[in-house]
Amino acid sequence: MDNVIEFINVRKRLGPRQVLDGMDLRIRRGETMVIIGRSGIGKSVTLKHIVGLMRPDSGEVIVDGIDVGAANHATLLRLRSKMGVLFQSGALIHWLTVADNVALPLRELGGYTEKQIEAIVLEKLDLVDMRASAQLTPDKISGGMQKRAALARAIVRDPEIILYDEPTAGLDPVLANITTELITGIQKRLGVTSLVVTHDMQSAYVMADRIAMLHAGRVIQVGTPQEIRHSTDVAVRQFIEGRTVGLLTDDMEAAWRK
Amino acid sequence: MIIIRPEEQVGTIGRRILALVHGAGYNMLLLFRTVSYIGGIFLKSREVLRQMYITGVLSLPLTLLVALFTGMVLALQTGMELLRWGIEAEIGTIVTASMSREMGPIWTGIVLAARVGSGMAAELGTMKVSEEIDALEVMSIDPARYLVLPRLVALVLVAPILTVYSDLIGVIGGAIVGQYQIGVSYDLYFQKGMDALRVVDIYSGLVKSMVFATTIAIVGCGQGLRTTGGAEGVGNATRNTVVISLILIIVFNYFITSLTRWIT
């Protein structure tokens, strides 16, 4: 099967911590892969490797056939134009309105008339149900609305790959479900490859075609939501049941102590 | 008791020097990268105007206040001394020359470093911490073009204007002190002042202010873009910006003055 994103034996050290320690993962074209794992285990670091904001110490990160770690600036720019990223905090530019934020990639990279930009922006805002707030600045809207606006910005260039960093973190359960539905809806409509990083198991089960559990710098299990739900791996079991005592907590503490 | 071994001290010094060299190199590259985008500045005219308002118009009152009292204290201090020799009329010469050559540009630079440079570091640092800078990079938008260029251009345009105001107000401040505390009439003061004023001094002052503006904008933006680790990181970036900018302003000032003397 056609793999869009491949991690091959990736290692990355940040300060004293070995964050990724021989990570292997393959993400197929058109699927929604959800990476789960405890906070601080390197899920966001994984995303940063895919967009080239970080480069691996060793190993390879291959996106659409290109080795991101070895790519030059121009290649990286071309690769990034195929990707949309939803950051954890939304990361909207704080002095621009919602509409201007969504329009930003189109305006800055050129090639569109103002009329075209307006049409595209309204179309994307409709997708996330944010047309009514188009003229507000980020500080005037709620956290959930910021995430939706950021999602509209992430898909404004019709990316082939969308990366989500903790899309439901900090949202109340109802909003979290709405966001989950939004992501699955966009996935169905656009037919993109999605990679979601989360520790929200409920939304993971709903969104995922496959789930990968990250622990101690490696992927310890990959499987369908059904397989993960019935996993016999002790670490996976501890995570999905949220138990406080077990392998996960011991290893985490050991890693931080090192 | 903590015992610091000599090799650890050497290591610490080495790391400090490396950080210093790395920072200087980063700032030079940032400057070159930003200037390479200068062709697209007209597309950014709205943002440049917004920045000129923030950096220029809003800095004007503080700049004027500082300049006024600088001119006043210059006149008072030198006037008291010159009175003893009966040549107090020369305060017009001294204040005008000092303000246009040194005090005007330097104090404007200091005000801008404290008010604008720190602001740039805080704003870009907060953007870095809240992933806004990462978001720009992922959208293939170079922060040097989108954020640094308008700030740099705005400050380089605004600093000479502020400096001229600063020179003028400083000289006026000196005149007031001359009239009421030293006993030198306005007429005599300004006549001496005009005689002392040389075009080359005004130009060198303006060149200085542009160099200071470039320094402040690049140091402030560079510190902001390299911010790591939350609110504390933003605080560090802000403080470092003011400290580094002030040092560079004082040092560059000496060399530009030397260069001016050498040319004339």
PDB file of N, CA and C in Angstrom, chain A residues 182-217:
ATOM      1  N   LEU A 182     -16.217  17.539  13.132  1.00  0.00           N
ATOM      2  CA  LEU A 182     -15.726  18.445  12.091  1.00  0.00           C
ATOM      3  C   LEU A 182     -14.546  17.803  11.355  1.00  0.00           C
ATOM      4  N   ILE A 183     -13.636  17.216  12.129  1.00  0.00           N
ATOM      5  CA  ILE A 183     -12.441  16.613  11.529  1.00  0.00           C
ATOM      6  C   ILE A 183     -12.830  15.406  10.662  1.00  0.00           C
ATOM      7  N   THR A 184     -13.705  14.556  11.176  1.00  0.00           N
ATOM      8  CA  THR A 184     -14.120  13.406  10.372  1.00  0.00           C
ATOM      9  C   THR A 184     -14.885  13.867   9.130  1.00  0.00           C
ATOM     10  N   GLY A 185     -15.684  14.951   9.292  1.00  0.00           N
ATOM     11  CA  GLY A 185     -16.420  15.490   8.159  1.00  0.00           C
ATOM     12  C   GLY A 185     -15.481  15.984   7.070  1.00  0.00           C
ATOM     13  N   ILE A 186     -14.463  16.730   7.482  1.00  0.00           N
ATOM     14  CA  ILE A 186     -13.489  17.267   6.525  1.00  0.00           C
ATOM     15  C   ILE A 186     -12.726  16.129   5.859  1.00  0.00           C
ATOM     16  N   GLN A 187     -12.397  15.124   6.651  1.00  0.00           N
ATOM     17  CA  GLN A 187     -11.700  13.951   6.142  1.00  0.00           C
ATOM     18  C   GLN A 187     -12.508  13.291   5.016  1.00  0.00           C
ATOM     19  N   LYS A 188     -13.815  13.132   5.256  1.00  0.00           N
ATOM     20  CA  LYS A 188     -14.707  12.484   4.263  1.00  0.00           C
ATOM     21  C   LYS A 188     -14.831  13.346   3.017  1.00  0.00           C
ATOM     22  N   ARG A 189     -14.982  14.676   3.213  1.00  0.00           N
ATOM     23  CA  ARG A 189     -15.220  15.556   2.079  1.00  0.00           C
ATOM     24  C   ARG A 189     -13.991  15.743   1.216  1.00  0.00           C
ATOM     25  N   LEU A 190     -12.844  15.901   1.866  1.00  0.00           N
ATOM     26  CA  LEU A 190     -11.641  16.246   1.103  1.00  0.00           C
ATOM     27  C   LEU A 190     -10.799  15.026   0.747  1.00  0.00           C
ATOM     28  N   GLY A 191     -11.036  13.910   1.403  1.00  0.00           N
ATOM     29  CA  GLY A 191     -10.293  12.688   1.094  1.00  0.00           C
ATOM     30  C   GLY A 191      -8.802  12.814   1.328  1.00  0.00           C
ATOM     31  N   VAL A 192      -8.424  13.563   2.373  1.00  0.00           N
ATOM     32  CA  VAL A 192      -7.001  13.791   2.630  1.00  0.00           C
ATOM     33  C   VAL A 192      -6.435  12.717   3.552  1.00  0.00           C
ATOM     34  N   THR A 193      -5.109  12.761   3.740  1.00  0.00           N
ATOM     35  CA  THR A 193      -4.472  11.950   4.759  1.00  0.00           C
ATOM     36  C   THR A 193      -4.404  12.783   6.028  1.00  0.00           C
ATOM     37  N   SER A 194      -4.854  12.223   7.144  1.00  0.00           N
ATOM     38  CA  SER A 194      -4.832  13.001   8.385  1.00  0.00           C
ATOM     39  C   SER A 194      -4.001  12.308   9.432  1.00  0.00           C
ATOM     40  N   LEU A 195      -3.247  13.111  10.153  1.00  0.00           N
ATOM     41  CA  LEU A 195      -2.498  12.590  11.296  1.00  0.00           C
ATOM     42  C   LEU A 195      -2.909  13.422  12.500  1.00  0.00           C
ATOM     43  N   VAL A 196      -3.501  12.743  13.478  1.00  0.00           N
ATOM     44  CA  VAL A 196      -3.998  13.454  14.657  1.00  0.00           C
ATOM     45  C   VAL A 196      -3.193  13.014  15.872  1.00  0.00           C
ATOM     46  N   VAL A 197      -2.706  13.984  16.612  1.00  0.00           N
ATOM     47  CA  VAL A 197      -1.990  13.692  17.841  1.00  0.00           C
ATOM     48  C   VAL A 197      -2.913  14.069  18.989  1.00  0.00           C
ATOM     49  N   THR A 198      -3.179  13.140  19.886  1.00  0.00           N
ATOM     50  CA  THR A 198      -4.135  13.445  20.949  1.00  0.00           C
ATOM     51  C   THR A 198      -3.937  12.519  22.140  1.00  0.00           C
ATOM     52  N   HIS A 199      -4.482  12.914  23.308  1.00  0.00           N
ATOM     53  CA  HIS A 199      -4.605  11.911  24.363  1.00  0.00           C
ATOM     54  C   HIS A 199      -6.066  11.747  24.770  1.00  0.00           C
ATOM     55  N   ASP A 200      -6.936  12.252  23.900  1.00  0.00           N
ATOM     56  CA  ASP A 200      -8.370  12.124  24.119  1.00  0.00           C
ATOM     57  C   ASP A 200      -8.834  10.830  23.440  1.00  0.00           C
ATOM     58  N   MET A 201      -8.965   9.748  24.238  1.00  0.00           N
ATOM     59  CA  MET A 201      -9.258   8.422  23.669  1.00  0.00           C
ATOM     60  C   MET A 201     -10.612   8.384  22.987  1.00  0.00           C
ATOM     61  N   GLN A 202     -11.593   9.104  23.589  1.00  0.00           N
ATOM     62  CA  GLN A 202     -12.943   9.073  23.035  1.00  0.00           C
ATOM     63  C   GLN A 202     -12.943   9.560  21.581  1.00  0.00           C
ATOM     64  N   SER A 203     -12.265  10.699  21.342  1.00  0.00           N
ATOM     65  CA  SER A 203     -12.250  11.216  19.973  1.00  0.00           C
ATOM     66  C   SER A 203     -11.338  10.353  19.097  1.00  0.00           C
ATOM     67  N   ALA A 204     -10.305   9.770  19.691  1.00  0.00           N
ATOM     68  CA  ALA A 204      -9.416   8.904  18.916  1.00  0.00           C
ATOM     69  C   ALA A 204     -10.198   7.722  18.325  1.00  0.00           C
ATOM     70  N   TYR A 205     -11.031   7.079  19.133  1.00  0.00           N
ATOM     71  CA  TYR A 205     -11.812   5.934  18.646  1.00  0.00           C
ATOM     72  C   TYR A 205     -12.735   6.324  17.501  1.00  0.00           C
ATOM     73  N   VAL A 206     -13.311   7.552  17.589  1.00  0.00           N
ATOM     74  CA  VAL A 206     -14.256   7.988  16.561  1.00  0.00           C
ATOM     75  C   VAL A 206     -13.538   8.331  15.252  1.00  0.00           C
ATOM     76  N   MET A 207     -12.399   9.070  15.379  1.00  0.00           N
ATOM     77  CA  MET A 207     -11.741   9.601  14.177  1.00  0.00           C
ATOM     78  C   MET A 207     -10.913   8.572  13.424  1.00  0.00           C
ATOM     79  N   ALA A 208     -10.285   7.675  14.184  1.00  0.00           N
ATOM     80  CA  ALA A 208      -9.156   6.936  13.619  1.00  0.00           C
ATOM     81  C   ALA A 208      -9.552   5.806  12.680  1.00  0.00           C
ATOM     82  N   ASP A 209      -8.769   5.654  11.591  1.00  0.00           N
ATOM     83  CA  ASP A 209      -8.758   4.391  10.870  1.00  0.00           C
ATOM     84  C   ASP A 209      -7.810   3.451  11.605  1.00  0.00           C
ATOM     85  N   ARG A 210      -6.666   4.029  11.998  1.00  0.00           N
ATOM     86  CA  ARG A 210      -5.716   3.267  12.814  1.00  0.00           C
ATOM     87  C   ARG A 210      -5.196   4.145  13.946  1.00  0.00           C
ATOM     88  N   ILE A 211      -4.788   3.505  15.026  1.00  0.00           N
ATOM     89  CA  ILE A 211      -4.231   4.229  16.170  1.00  0.00           C
ATOM     90  C   ILE A 211      -2.821   3.705  16.425  1.00  0.00           C
ATOM     91  N   ALA A 212      -1.901   4.633  16.693  1.00  0.00           N
ATOM     92  CA  ALA A 212      -0.540   4.221  17.066  1.00  0.00           C
ATOM     93  C   ALA A 212      -0.263   4.731  18.469  1.00  0.00           C
ATOM     94  N   MET A 213       0.251   3.843  19.314  1.00  0.00           N
ATOM     95  CA  MET A 213       0.562   4.255  20.688  1.00  0.00           C
ATOM     96  C   MET A 213       2.052   4.541  20.787  1.00  0.00           C
ATOM     97  N   LEU A 214       2.391   5.772  21.219  1.00  0.00           N
ATOM     98  CA  LEU A 214       3.786   6.189  21.340  1.00  0.00           C
ATOM     99  C   LEU A 214       4.196   6.120  22.799  1.00  0.00           C
ATOM    100  N   HIS A 215       5.315   5.458  23.043  1.00  0.00           N
ATOM    101  CA  HIS A 215       5.808   5.384  24.425  1.00  0.00           C
ATOM    102  C   HIS A 215       7.314   5.161  24.424  1.00  0.00           C
ATOM    103  N   ALA A 216       8.014   5.871  25.274  1.00  0.00           N
ATOM    104  CA  ALA A 216       9.466   5.759  25.410  1.00  0.00           C
ATOM    105  C   ALA A 216      10.172   5.908  24.065  1.00  0.00           C
ATOM    106  N   GLY A 217       9.699   6.840  23.247  1.00  0.00           N
ATOM    107  CA  GLY A 217      10.373   7.140  21.992  1.00  0.00           C
ATOM    108  C   GLY A 217      10.089   6.188  20.850  1.00  0.00           C
TER     109      GLY A 217
END
